Amino acid sequence: MNLTTKKAKTPKDSETTVTEVVCPNDTNPMGILQGGKLVQWMDIASAVCAQNHSEHICVTASIDSVLFKTPAKIGDIVTIKAKMTRAFNSSMEIFVQAWAKKVVSQKAYLINEAYFTFVAIDDYGTPCEIKGLKPVTSVEKKQYAAAIKRKKQRLES
Ligand SMILES: CC(C)(COP(=O)(O)OP(=O)(O)OC[C@H]1O[C@@H](n2cnc3c(N)ncnc32)[C@H](O)[C@@H]1OP(=O)(O)O)[C@@H](O)C(=O)NCCC(=O)NCCS
């Protein structure tokens, strides 16, 4: 089916927010959230976003430049927001940001952000065509325009 025959969705339609609490099993001996655990939470949030947009099972194809800006500590509340920047033929780019919040101060700070690419697959595990994405806000339009350059760079690397 051609993309134009499928009704495009907006980034807001599939935007996904996940909240977690950093528990002892999620941390290193210093009580700092393990990087792999945070990436797992980000992967799940973006998978939900991709699957809600495409209405297909999706697999992670790549994760770009995961940057651990500040540590989250045991007891912090971690909020992860996954928002689609662009849908291509079978792949989708999703921008994921994670914040940690101290319970007592209620102060939230950015701990991580990354671009994830997911590919929608059919019952045979073959990439399949998905709906388009229609950006609405000026930020969404900028992200949409820049996504094609990022796609090219990641496929070349
Ligand atoms: C991702 C995967 C489905 C792509 O399959 P493929 O046969 O290589 O597919 P194609 O070359 O036809 O590419 C399909 C799409 O994937 C994109 N893609 C392929 N490799 C990619 C990569 N490394 N990074 C980003 N996008 C990628 C292509 O650009 C293409 O996008 P488009 O259709 O929107 O233009 C396949 O490589 C795979 O199954 N990988 C393992 C996924 C996995 O196990 N993830 C972890 C668990 S969820």
Tab-separated table of N, CA and C and ligand atoms in Angstrom:
chain	number	residue	atom	x	y	z
A	1	MET	N	0.850	-1.211	0.000
A	1	MET	CA	0.000	0.000	0.000
A	1	MET	C	0.878	1.251	0.000
A	2	ASN	N	0.517	2.247	-0.771
A	2	ASN	CA	1.304	3.477	-0.815
A	2	ASN	C	1.078	4.297	0.449
A	3	LEU	N	2.160	4.992	0.889
A	3	LEU	CA	2.054	5.807	2.111
A	3	LEU	C	0.915	6.812	2.030
A	4	THR	N	0.690	7.373	0.838
A	4	THR	CA	-0.317	8.420	0.696
A	4	THR	C	-1.732	7.889	0.927
A	5	THR	N	-1.925	6.578	0.804
A	5	THR	CA	-3.265	6.025	1.011
A	5	THR	C	-3.528	5.752	2.490
A	6	LYS	N	-2.479	5.851	3.316
A	6	LYS	CA	-2.676	5.642	4.759
A	6	LYS	C	-2.732	7.008	5.426
A	7	LYS	N	-3.652	7.176	6.378
A	7	LYS	CA	-3.802	8.477	7.030
A	7	LYS	C	-2.629	8.707	7.998
A	8	ALA	N	-1.950	9.858	7.827
A	8	ALA	CA	-0.810	10.153	8.697
A	8	ALA	C	-1.289	10.422	10.117
A	9	LYS	N	-0.410	10.130	11.078
A	9	LYS	CA	-0.687	10.450	12.476
A	9	LYS	C	0.230	11.595	12.888
A	10	THR	N	-0.073	12.230	14.006
A	10	THR	CA	0.797	13.302	14.527
A	10	THR	C	1.725	12.713	15.597
A	11	PRO	N	2.821	13.419	15.944
A	11	PRO	CA	3.700	12.930	17.014
A	11	PRO	C	2.958	12.750	18.341
A	12	LYS	N	1.986	13.615	18.583
A	12	LYS	CA	1.231	13.539	19.848
A	12	LYS	C	0.418	12.239	19.951
A	13	ASP	N	-0.017	11.727	18.792
A	13	ASP	CA	-0.842	10.506	18.804
A	13	ASP	C	-0.132	9.320	19.456
A	14	SER	N	1.205	9.264	19.308
A	14	SER	CA	1.935	8.092	19.821
A	14	SER	C	2.908	8.438	20.953
A	15	GLU	N	2.926	9.716	21.354
A	15	GLU	CA	3.855	10.130	22.422
A	15	GLU	C	3.622	9.259	23.672
A	16	THR	N	4.723	8.789	24.243
A	16	THR	CA	4.615	7.836	25.350
A	16	THR	C	5.441	8.310	26.545
A	17	THR	N	4.843	8.283	27.721
A	17	THR	CA	5.558	8.659	28.941
A	17	THR	C	5.525	7.485	29.913
A	18	VAL	N	6.697	7.147	30.437
A	18	VAL	CA	6.824	6.025	31.365
A	18	VAL	C	7.472	6.558	32.642
A	19	THR	N	6.974	6.125	33.784
A	19	THR	CA	7.573	6.547	35.061
A	19	THR	C	8.077	5.328	35.827
A	20	GLU	N	9.284	5.435	36.356
A	20	GLU	CA	9.902	4.351	37.125
A	20	GLU	C	10.473	4.939	38.419
A	21	VAL	N	10.633	4.085	39.426
A	21	VAL	CA	11.332	4.496	40.652
A	21	VAL	C	12.638	3.702	40.704
A	22	VAL	N	13.766	4.377	40.975
A	22	VAL	CA	15.062	3.688	41.032
A	22	VAL	C	15.113	2.852	42.318
A	23	CYS	N	15.151	1.527	42.148
A	23	CYS	CA	15.161	0.593	43.280
A	23	CYS	C	16.557	-0.013	43.443
A	24	PRO	N	16.842	-0.638	44.603
A	24	PRO	CA	18.198	-1.168	44.840
A	24	PRO	C	18.722	-2.064	43.718
A	25	ASN	N	17.863	-2.906	43.145
A	25	ASN	CA	18.316	-3.818	42.079
A	25	ASN	C	18.695	-3.108	40.785
A	26	ASP	N	18.329	-1.834	40.665
A	26	ASP	CA	18.613	-1.072	39.435
A	26	ASP	C	19.946	-0.339	39.520
A	27	THR	N	20.628	-0.431	40.681
A	27	THR	CA	21.784	0.457	40.902
A	27	THR	C	23.105	-0.290	41.047
A	28	ASN	N	24.184	0.491	40.962
A	28	ASN	CA	25.521	-0.052	41.254
A	28	ASN	C	25.768	0.076	42.774
A	29	PRO	N	26.929	-0.355	43.269
A	29	PRO	CA	27.157	-0.296	44.726
A	29	PRO	C	27.134	1.117	45.307
A	30	MET	N	27.238	2.146	44.456
A	30	MET	CA	27.175	3.536	44.937
A	30	MET	C	25.731	4.059	44.967
A	31	GLY	N	24.760	3.207	44.624
A	31	GLY	CA	23.357	3.651	44.614
A	31	GLY	C	23.006	4.480	43.387
A	32	ILE	N	23.828	4.370	42.336
A	32	ILE	CA	23.579	5.114	41.088
A	32	ILE	C	22.899	4.187	40.080
A	33	LEU	N	21.883	4.707	39.408
A	33	LEU	CA	21.137	3.919	38.411
A	33	LEU	C	22.089	3.392	37.337
A	34	GLN	N	22.016	2.082	37.063
A	34	GLN	CA	22.875	1.481	36.030
A	34	GLN	C	22.468	1.989	34.650
A	35	GLY	N	23.483	2.246	33.812
A	35	GLY	CA	23.216	2.748	32.464
A	35	GLY	C	22.366	1.800	31.644
A	36	GLY	N	22.665	0.504	31.746
A	36	GLY	CA	21.920	-0.488	30.956
A	36	GLY	C	20.450	-0.535	31.335
A	37	LYS	N	20.159	-0.330	32.614
A	37	LYS	CA	18.755	-0.333	33.070
A	37	LYS	C	18.009	0.864	32.501
A	38	LEU	N	18.687	2.032	32.518
A	38	LEU	CA	18.042	3.234	31.969
A	38	LEU	C	17.779	3.067	30.472
A	39	VAL	N	18.757	2.513	29.745
A	39	VAL	CA	18.569	2.310	28.303
A	39	VAL	C	17.418	1.317	28.065
A	40	GLN	N	17.305	0.306	28.929
A	40	GLN	CA	16.191	-0.653	28.794
A	40	GLN	C	14.838	0.066	28.948
A	41	TRP	N	14.730	0.942	29.942
A	41	TRP	CA	13.470	1.681	30.144
A	41	TRP	C	13.187	2.583	28.940
A	42	MET	N	14.270	3.206	28.422
A	42	MET	CA	14.092	4.093	27.258
A	42	MET	C	13.673	3.279	26.023
A	43	ASP	N	14.245	2.080	25.901
A	43	ASP	CA	13.930	1.204	24.765
A	43	ASP	C	12.455	0.793	24.815
A	44	ILE	N	11.978	0.464	26.020
A	44	ILE	CA	10.575	0.031	26.147
A	44	ILE	C	9.631	1.199	25.831
A	45	ALA	N	9.951	2.391	26.364
A	45	ALA	CA	9.081	3.558	26.095
A	45	ALA	C	9.021	3.848	24.593
A	46	SER	N	10.180	3.753	23.923
A	46	SER	CA	10.177	4.068	22.489
A	46	SER	C	9.535	2.946	21.672
A	47	ALA	N	9.636	1.701	22.156
A	47	ALA	CA	8.963	0.595	21.456
A	47	ALA	C	7.441	0.779	21.507
A	48	VAL	N	6.947	1.210	22.668
A	48	VAL	CA	5.495	1.445	22.796
A	48	VAL	C	5.083	2.562	21.831
A	49	CYS	N	5.894	3.610	21.776
A	49	CYS	CA	5.623	4.740	20.880
A	49	CYS	C	5.572	4.258	19.418
A	50	ALA	N	6.594	3.474	19.013
A	50	ALA	CA	6.668	2.984	17.624
A	50	ALA	C	5.487	2.071	17.294
A	51	GLN	N	5.117	1.218	18.266
A	51	GLN	CA	4.033	0.262	18.002
A	51	GLN	C	2.681	0.958	17.975
A	52	ASN	N	2.517	1.993	18.805
A	52	ASN	CA	1.262	2.748	18.764
A	52	ASN	C	1.129	3.526	17.454
A	53	HIS	N	2.267	4.013	16.927
A	53	HIS	CA	2.192	4.727	15.644
A	53	HIS	C	1.912	3.751	14.499
A	54	SER	N	2.725	2.682	14.443
A	54	SER	CA	2.681	1.808	13.250
A	54	SER	C	1.589	0.753	13.311
A	55	GLU	N	1.128	0.448	14.511
A	55	GLU	CA	0.149	-0.625	14.712
A	55	GLU	C	0.719	-1.970	14.254
A	56	HIS	N	2.055	-2.117	14.428
A	56	HIS	CA	2.765	-3.365	14.116
A	56	HIS	C	3.732	-3.658	15.258
A	57	ILE	N	4.182	-4.912	15.354
A	57	ILE	CA	5.318	-5.227	16.224
A	57	ILE	C	6.536	-4.523	15.624
A	58	CYS	N	7.364	-3.927	16.497
A	58	CYS	CA	8.552	-3.194	16.022
A	58	CYS	C	9.796	-3.701	16.735
A	59	VAL	N	10.923	-3.675	16.021
A	59	VAL	CA	12.202	-4.045	16.638
A	59	VAL	C	13.138	-2.839	16.645
A	60	THR	N	14.026	-2.811	17.633
A	60	THR	CA	15.029	-1.741	17.699
A	60	THR	C	16.075	-2.006	16.622
A	61	ALA	N	16.291	-1.023	15.745
A	61	ALA	CA	17.319	-1.175	14.708
A	61	ALA	C	18.604	-0.483	15.141
A	62	SER	N	18.489	0.684	15.803
A	62	SER	CA	19.702	1.374	16.265
A	62	SER	C	19.372	2.363	17.378
A	63	ILE	N	20.412	2.689	18.129
A	63	ILE	CA	20.317	3.717	19.183
A	63	ILE	C	21.506	4.641	18.969
A	64	ASP	N	21.243	5.944	18.790
A	64	ASP	CA	22.332	6.901	18.520
A	64	ASP	C	22.791	7.580	19.800
A	65	SER	N	24.066	7.814	19.894
A	65	SER	CA	24.714	8.662	20.900
A	65	SER	C	23.949	8.792	22.220
A	66	VAL	N	23.971	7.716	22.989
A	66	VAL	CA	23.347	7.734	24.313
A	66	VAL	C	24.268	8.508	25.250
A	67	LEU	N	23.797	9.613	25.775
A	67	LEU	CA	24.655	10.487	26.579
A	67	LEU	C	24.139	10.527	28.017
A	68	PHE	N	24.954	10.017	28.940
A	68	PHE	CA	24.560	10.036	30.356
A	68	PHE	C	25.018	11.362	30.941
A	69	LYS	N	24.086	12.289	31.098
A	69	LYS	CA	24.447	13.653	31.497
A	69	LYS	C	24.694	13.770	32.999
A	70	THR	N	23.773	13.216	33.803
A	70	THR	CA	23.837	13.324	35.266
A	70	THR	C	23.324	12.007	35.848
A	71	PRO	N	23.893	11.534	36.970
A	71	PRO	CA	23.397	10.264	37.517
A	71	PRO	C	22.040	10.405	38.209
A	72	ALA	N	21.239	9.341	38.122
A	72	ALA	CA	20.032	9.248	38.952
A	72	ALA	C	20.387	8.333	40.112
A	73	LYS	N	19.808	8.611	41.274
A	73	LYS	CA	20.174	7.860	42.483
A	73	LYS	C	18.987	7.053	43.007
A	74	ILE	N	19.298	6.124	43.872
A	74	ILE	CA	18.275	5.262	44.472
A	74	ILE	C	17.160	6.122	45.095
A	75	GLY	N	15.917	5.762	44.822
A	75	GLY	CA	14.759	6.498	45.341
A	75	GLY	C	14.259	7.589	44.403
A	76	ASP	N	15.082	7.987	43.407
A	76	ASP	CA	14.629	9.029	42.468
A	76	ASP	C	13.473	8.508	41.605
A	77	ILE	N	12.644	9.429	41.173
A	77	ILE	CA	11.565	9.085	40.235
A	77	ILE	C	12.061	9.451	38.840
A	78	VAL	N	12.073	8.462	37.937
A	78	VAL	CA	12.580	8.687	36.576
A	78	VAL	C	11.392	8.723	35.611
A	79	THR	N	11.319	9.799	34.837
A	79	THR	CA	10.261	9.940	33.844
A	79	THR	C	10.895	9.927	32.456
A	80	ILE	N	10.371	9.081	31.596
A	80	ILE	CA	10.923	8.930	30.249
A	80	ILE	C	9.845	9.307	29.241
A	81	LYS	N	10.223	10.212	28.318
A	81	LYS	CA	9.260	10.631	27.285
A	81	LYS	C	9.804	10.233	25.917
A	82	ALA	N	9.002	9.493	25.161
A	82	ALA	CA	9.397	9.060	23.809
A	82	ALA	C	8.452	9.706	22.799
A	83	LYS	N	9.041	10.407	21.831
A	83	LYS	CA	8.211	11.121	20.851
A	83	LYS	C	8.771	10.893	19.449
A	84	MET	N	7.904	10.526	18.527
A	84	MET	CA	8.354	10.234	17.163
A	84	MET	C	8.726	11.520	16.439
A	85	THR	N	9.880	11.489	15.741
A	85	THR	CA	10.295	12.664	14.976
A	85	THR	C	9.959	12.502	13.497
A	86	ARG	N	10.028	11.238	13.013
A	86	ARG	CA	9.723	11.020	11.596
A	86	ARG	C	9.462	9.539	11.328
A	87	ALA	N	8.505	9.290	10.430
A	87	ALA	CA	8.267	7.926	9.950
A	87	ALA	C	8.769	7.867	8.517
A	88	PHE	N	9.506	6.809	8.176
A	88	PHE	CA	9.994	6.642	6.796
A	88	PHE	C	9.129	5.559	6.127
A	89	ASN	N	9.745	4.571	5.480
A	89	ASN	CA	8.925	3.528	4.838
A	89	ASN	C	8.479	2.472	5.856
A	90	SER	N	9.499	1.826	6.467
A	90	SER	CA	9.182	0.863	7.525
A	90	SER	C	9.815	1.274	8.849
A	91	SER	N	10.679	2.276	8.819
A	91	SER	CA	11.398	2.669	10.035
A	91	SER	C	10.871	3.983	10.598
A	92	MET	N	11.130	4.152	11.900
A	92	MET	CA	10.688	5.358	12.610
A	92	MET	C	11.806	5.840	13.494
A	93	GLU	N	12.041	7.151	13.514
A	93	GLU	CA	13.007	7.725	14.454
A	93	GLU	C	12.233	8.295	15.643
A	94	ILE	N	12.722	7.988	16.840
A	94	ILE	CA	12.047	8.432	18.066
A	94	ILE	C	13.064	9.119	18.966
A	95	PHE	N	12.702	10.310	19.445
A	95	PHE	CA	13.577	11.060	20.356
A	95	PHE	C	13.127	10.745	21.777
A	96	VAL	N	14.065	10.268	22.582
A	96	VAL	CA	13.729	9.849	23.947
A	96	VAL	C	14.518	10.695	24.943
A	97	GLN	N	13.819	11.248	25.921
A	97	GLN	CA	14.473	12.015	26.983
A	97	GLN	C	14.086	11.421	28.331
A	98	ALA	N	15.050	11.424	29.258
A	98	ALA	CA	14.777	10.896	30.604
A	98	ALA	C	15.149	11.953	31.643
A	99	TRP	N	14.259	12.139	32.593
A	99	TRP	CA	14.505	13.070	33.707
A	99	TRP	C	14.448	12.293	35.016
A	100	ALA	N	15.246	12.737	35.998
A	100	ALA	CA	15.151	12.169	37.347
A	100	ALA	C	14.671	13.273	38.276
A	101	LYS	N	13.857	12.866	39.248
A	101	LYS	CA	13.315	13.852	40.200
A	101	LYS	C	13.559	13.358	41.625
A	102	LYS	N	14.080	14.259	42.474
A	102	LYS	CA	14.244	13.943	43.895
A	102	LYS	C	12.873	14.055	44.565
A	103	VAL	N	12.526	13.085	45.379
A	103	VAL	CA	11.184	13.083	45.981
A	103	VAL	C	10.987	14.306	46.875
A	104	VAL	N	11.978	14.611	47.709
A	104	VAL	CA	11.800	15.674	48.700
A	104	VAL	C	11.803	17.063	48.048
A	105	SER	N	12.776	17.321	47.190
A	105	SER	CA	12.863	18.665	46.586
A	105	SER	C	11.924	18.823	45.395
A	106	GLN	N	11.488	17.688	44.802
A	106	GLN	CA	10.647	17.705	43.593
A	106	GLN	C	11.366	18.390	42.427
A	107	LYS	N	12.709	18.437	42.523
A	107	LYS	CA	13.484	19.067	41.461
A	107	LYS	C	13.817	18.009	40.397
A	108	ALA	N	13.437	18.287	39.140
A	108	ALA	CA	13.694	17.331	38.057
A	108	ALA	C	14.863	17.815	37.209
A	109	TYR	N	15.698	16.881	36.768
A	109	TYR	CA	16.815	17.240	35.906
A	109	TYR	C	16.981	16.187	34.816
A	110	LEU	N	17.446	16.659	33.647
A	110	LEU	CA	17.616	15.768	32.490
A	110	LEU	C	18.799	14.836	32.737
A	111	ILE	N	18.582	13.526	32.598
A	111	ILE	CA	19.700	12.585	32.814
A	111	ILE	C	20.159	11.916	31.520
A	112	ASN	N	19.308	11.882	30.510
A	112	ASN	CA	19.717	11.184	29.292
A	112	ASN	C	18.808	11.574	28.132
A	113	GLU	N	19.385	11.545	26.933
A	113	GLU	CA	18.560	11.677	25.725
A	113	GLU	C	19.241	10.936	24.593
A	114	ALA	N	18.429	10.407	23.692
A	114	ALA	CA	18.980	9.632	22.569
A	114	ALA	C	17.918	9.483	21.480
A	115	TYR	N	18.401	9.210	20.266
A	115	TYR	CA	17.492	8.879	19.155
A	115	TYR	C	17.494	7.368	18.969
A	116	PHE	N	16.306	6.792	18.954
A	116	PHE	CA	16.141	5.366	18.695
A	116	PHE	C	15.507	5.202	17.314
A	117	THR	N	15.918	4.147	16.589
A	117	THR	CA	15.229	3.807	15.334
A	117	THR	C	14.581	2.440	15.492
A	118	PHE	N	13.301	2.381	15.192
A	118	PHE	CA	12.555	1.119	15.221
A	118	PHE	C	12.084	0.779	13.815
A	119	VAL	N	11.975	-0.523	13.538
A	119	VAL	CA	11.458	-0.977	12.240
A	119	VAL	C	10.217	-1.833	12.504
A	120	ALA	N	9.153	-1.528	11.774
A	120	ALA	CA	7.905	-2.301	11.901
A	120	ALA	C	8.042	-3.574	11.081
A	121	ILE	N	7.629	-4.687	11.663
A	121	ILE	CA	7.747	-5.970	10.938
A	121	ILE	C	6.377	-6.662	10.859
A	122	ASP	N	6.256	-7.500	9.823
A	122	ASP	CA	5.012	-8.261	9.657
A	122	ASP	C	5.136	-9.623	10.358
A	123	ASP	N	4.167	-10.491	10.123
A	123	ASP	CA	4.138	-11.794	10.807
A	123	ASP	C	5.349	-12.663	10.477
A	124	TYR	N	6.050	-12.349	9.385
A	124	TYR	CA	7.215	-13.148	8.971
A	124	TYR	C	8.535	-12.476	9.383
A	125	GLY	N	8.443	-11.358	10.111
A	125	GLY	CA	9.646	-10.642	10.537
A	125	GLY	C	10.225	-9.769	9.439
A	126	THR	N	9.442	-9.527	8.385
A	126	THR	CA	9.906	-8.696	7.267
A	126	THR	C	9.459	-7.254	7.492
A	127	PRO	N	10.367	-6.274	7.241
A	127	PRO	CA	9.948	-4.876	7.399
A	127	PRO	C	8.718	-4.551	6.553
A	128	CYS	N	7.798	-3.812	7.126
A	128	CYS	CA	6.564	-3.502	6.393
A	128	CYS	C	6.264	-2.000	6.430
A	129	GLU	N	5.487	-1.579	5.460
A	129	GLU	CA	5.194	-0.156	5.299
A	129	GLU	C	4.306	0.359	6.436
A	130	ILE	N	4.583	1.604	6.827
A	130	ILE	CA	3.838	2.189	7.956
A	130	ILE	C	3.183	3.512	7.556
A	131	LYS	N	2.332	4.011	8.438
A	131	LYS	CA	1.704	5.312	8.208
A	131	LYS	C	2.741	6.421	8.268
A	132	GLY	N	2.470	7.524	7.609
A	132	GLY	CA	3.343	8.691	7.675
A	132	GLY	C	3.148	9.447	8.983
A	133	LEU	N	4.050	10.403	9.232
A	133	LEU	CA	3.949	11.249	10.425
A	133	LEU	C	3.791	12.686	9.981
A	134	LYS	N	2.815	13.378	10.556
A	134	LYS	CA	2.588	14.784	10.196
A	134	LYS	C	2.968	15.667	11.387
A	135	PRO	N	4.126	16.358	11.302
A	135	PRO	CA	4.505	17.236	12.419
A	135	PRO	C	3.574	18.439	12.484
A	136	VAL	N	3.326	18.934	13.701
A	136	VAL	CA	2.376	20.041	13.874
A	136	VAL	C	3.081	21.285	14.413
A	137	THR	N	3.798	21.158	15.517
A	137	THR	CA	4.432	22.323	16.139
A	137	THR	C	5.736	22.664	15.411
A	138	SER	N	6.285	23.859	15.714
A	138	SER	CA	7.533	24.254	15.042
A	138	SER	C	8.695	23.340	15.464
A	139	VAL	N	8.711	22.911	16.732
A	139	VAL	CA	9.764	21.987	17.187
A	139	VAL	C	9.636	20.652	16.443
A	140	GLU	N	8.414	20.158	16.319
A	140	GLU	CA	8.197	18.890	15.608
A	140	GLU	C	8.617	19.007	14.140
A	141	LYS	N	8.351	20.164	13.538
A	141	LYS	CA	8.718	20.361	12.124
A	141	LYS	C	10.238	20.388	11.952
A	142	LYS	N	10.948	21.016	12.914
A	142	LYS	CA	12.423	21.060	12.849
A	142	LYS	C	12.993	19.644	13.009
A	143	GLN	N	12.475	18.913	13.978
A	143	GLN	CA	12.941	17.543	14.209
A	143	GLN	C	12.696	16.682	12.964
A	144	TYR	N	11.527	16.866	12.356
A	144	TYR	CA	11.142	16.091	11.162
A	144	TYR	C	12.130	16.365	10.024
A	145	ALA	N	12.437	17.648	9.809
A	145	ALA	CA	13.328	18.022	8.702
A	145	ALA	C	14.741	17.473	8.929
A	146	ALA	N	15.200	17.519	10.185
A	146	ALA	CA	16.572	17.078	10.484
A	146	ALA	C	16.696	15.550	10.493
A	147	ALA	N	15.585	14.851	10.646
A	147	ALA	CA	15.626	13.386	10.795
A	147	ALA	C	16.195	12.702	9.557
A	148	ILE	N	15.965	13.255	8.401
A	148	ILE	CA	16.443	12.612	7.161
A	148	ILE	C	17.973	12.624	7.120
A	149	LYS	N	18.572	13.718	7.628
A	149	LYS	CA	20.048	13.805	7.659
A	149	LYS	C	20.599	12.789	8.661
A	150	ARG	N	19.922	12.692	9.816
A	150	ARG	CA	20.394	11.732	10.835
A	150	ARG	C	20.288	10.301	10.293
A	151	LYS	N	19.192	10.019	9.557
A	151	LYS	CA	19.023	8.666	9.007
A	151	LYS	C	20.185	8.341	8.061
A	152	LYS	N	20.503	9.304	7.202
A	152	LYS	CA	21.581	9.101	6.227
A	152	LYS	C	22.899	8.827	6.963
A	153	GLN	N	23.183	9.667	7.987
A	153	GLN	CA	24.444	9.515	8.738
A	153	GLN	C	24.527	8.149	9.418
A	154	ARG	N	23.412	7.719	10.025
A	154	ARG	CA	23.519	6.461	10.791
A	154	ARG	C	23.645	5.265	9.846
A	155	LEU	N	23.061	5.355	8.651
A	155	LEU	CA	23.182	4.225	7.715
A	155	LEU	C	24.572	4.185	7.086
A	156	GLU	N	25.236	5.352	7.049
A	156	GLU	CA	26.592	5.411	6.486
A	156	GLU	C	27.642	4.953	7.498
A	157	SER	N	27.313	5.056	8.798
A	157	SER	CA	28.346	4.767	9.826
A	157	SER	C	28.464	3.259	10.081
B	1	LIG	C1	16.066	-4.003	11.735
B	1	LIG	C2	15.828	-5.096	10.687
B	1	LIG	C3	14.363	-5.573	10.787
B	1	LIG	C4	16.074	-4.498	9.316
B	1	LIG	O1	15.911	-5.537	8.413
B	1	LIG	P1	16.609	-5.477	6.955
B	1	LIG	O2	16.231	-6.712	6.221
B	1	LIG	O3	18.032	-5.131	7.116
B	1	LIG	O4	15.774	-4.351	6.320
B	1	LIG	P2	16.073	-3.325	5.161
B	1	LIG	O5	17.514	-3.225	4.773
B	1	LIG	O6	15.068	-3.623	4.112
B	1	LIG	O7	15.691	-1.956	5.898
B	1	LIG	C5	14.420	-1.780	6.474
B	1	LIG	C6	14.424	-0.475	7.212
B	1	LIG	O8	15.299	-0.581	8.323
B	1	LIG	C7	16.171	0.526	8.341
B	1	LIG	N1	17.419	0.088	8.946
B	1	LIG	C8	18.112	-1.038	8.674
B	1	LIG	N2	19.217	-1.090	9.447
B	1	LIG	C9	19.223	0.030	10.215
B	1	LIG	C10	20.089	0.559	11.210
B	1	LIG	N3	21.206	-0.066	11.577
B	1	LIG	N4	19.783	1.729	11.777
B	1	LIG	C11	18.655	2.381	11.436
B	1	LIG	N5	17.774	1.944	10.501
B	1	LIG	C12	18.070	0.769	9.903
B	1	LIG	C13	16.356	0.880	6.870
B	1	LIG	O9	16.816	2.198	6.711
B	1	LIG	C14	14.945	0.678	6.355
B	1	LIG	O10	14.152	1.821	6.682
B	1	LIG	P3	12.985	2.355	5.691
B	1	LIG	O11	12.202	1.155	5.224
B	1	LIG	O12	12.152	3.244	6.526
B	1	LIG	O13	13.684	3.071	4.584
B	1	LIG	C15	16.799	-6.330	10.888
B	1	LIG	O14	18.134	-5.887	10.693
B	1	LIG	C16	16.667	-6.959	12.254
B	1	LIG	O15	15.757	-7.751	12.482
B	1	LIG	N6	17.583	-6.625	13.179
B	1	LIG	C17	17.546	-7.172	14.540
B	1	LIG	C18	16.587	-6.353	15.404
B	1	LIG	C19	16.675	-6.764	16.842
B	1	LIG	O16	16.882	-7.914	17.166
B	1	LIG	N7	16.519	-5.770	17.746
B	1	LIG	C20	16.649	-5.994	19.152
B	1	LIG	C21	15.443	-6.611	19.754
B	1	LIG	S1	13.961	-5.704	19.512
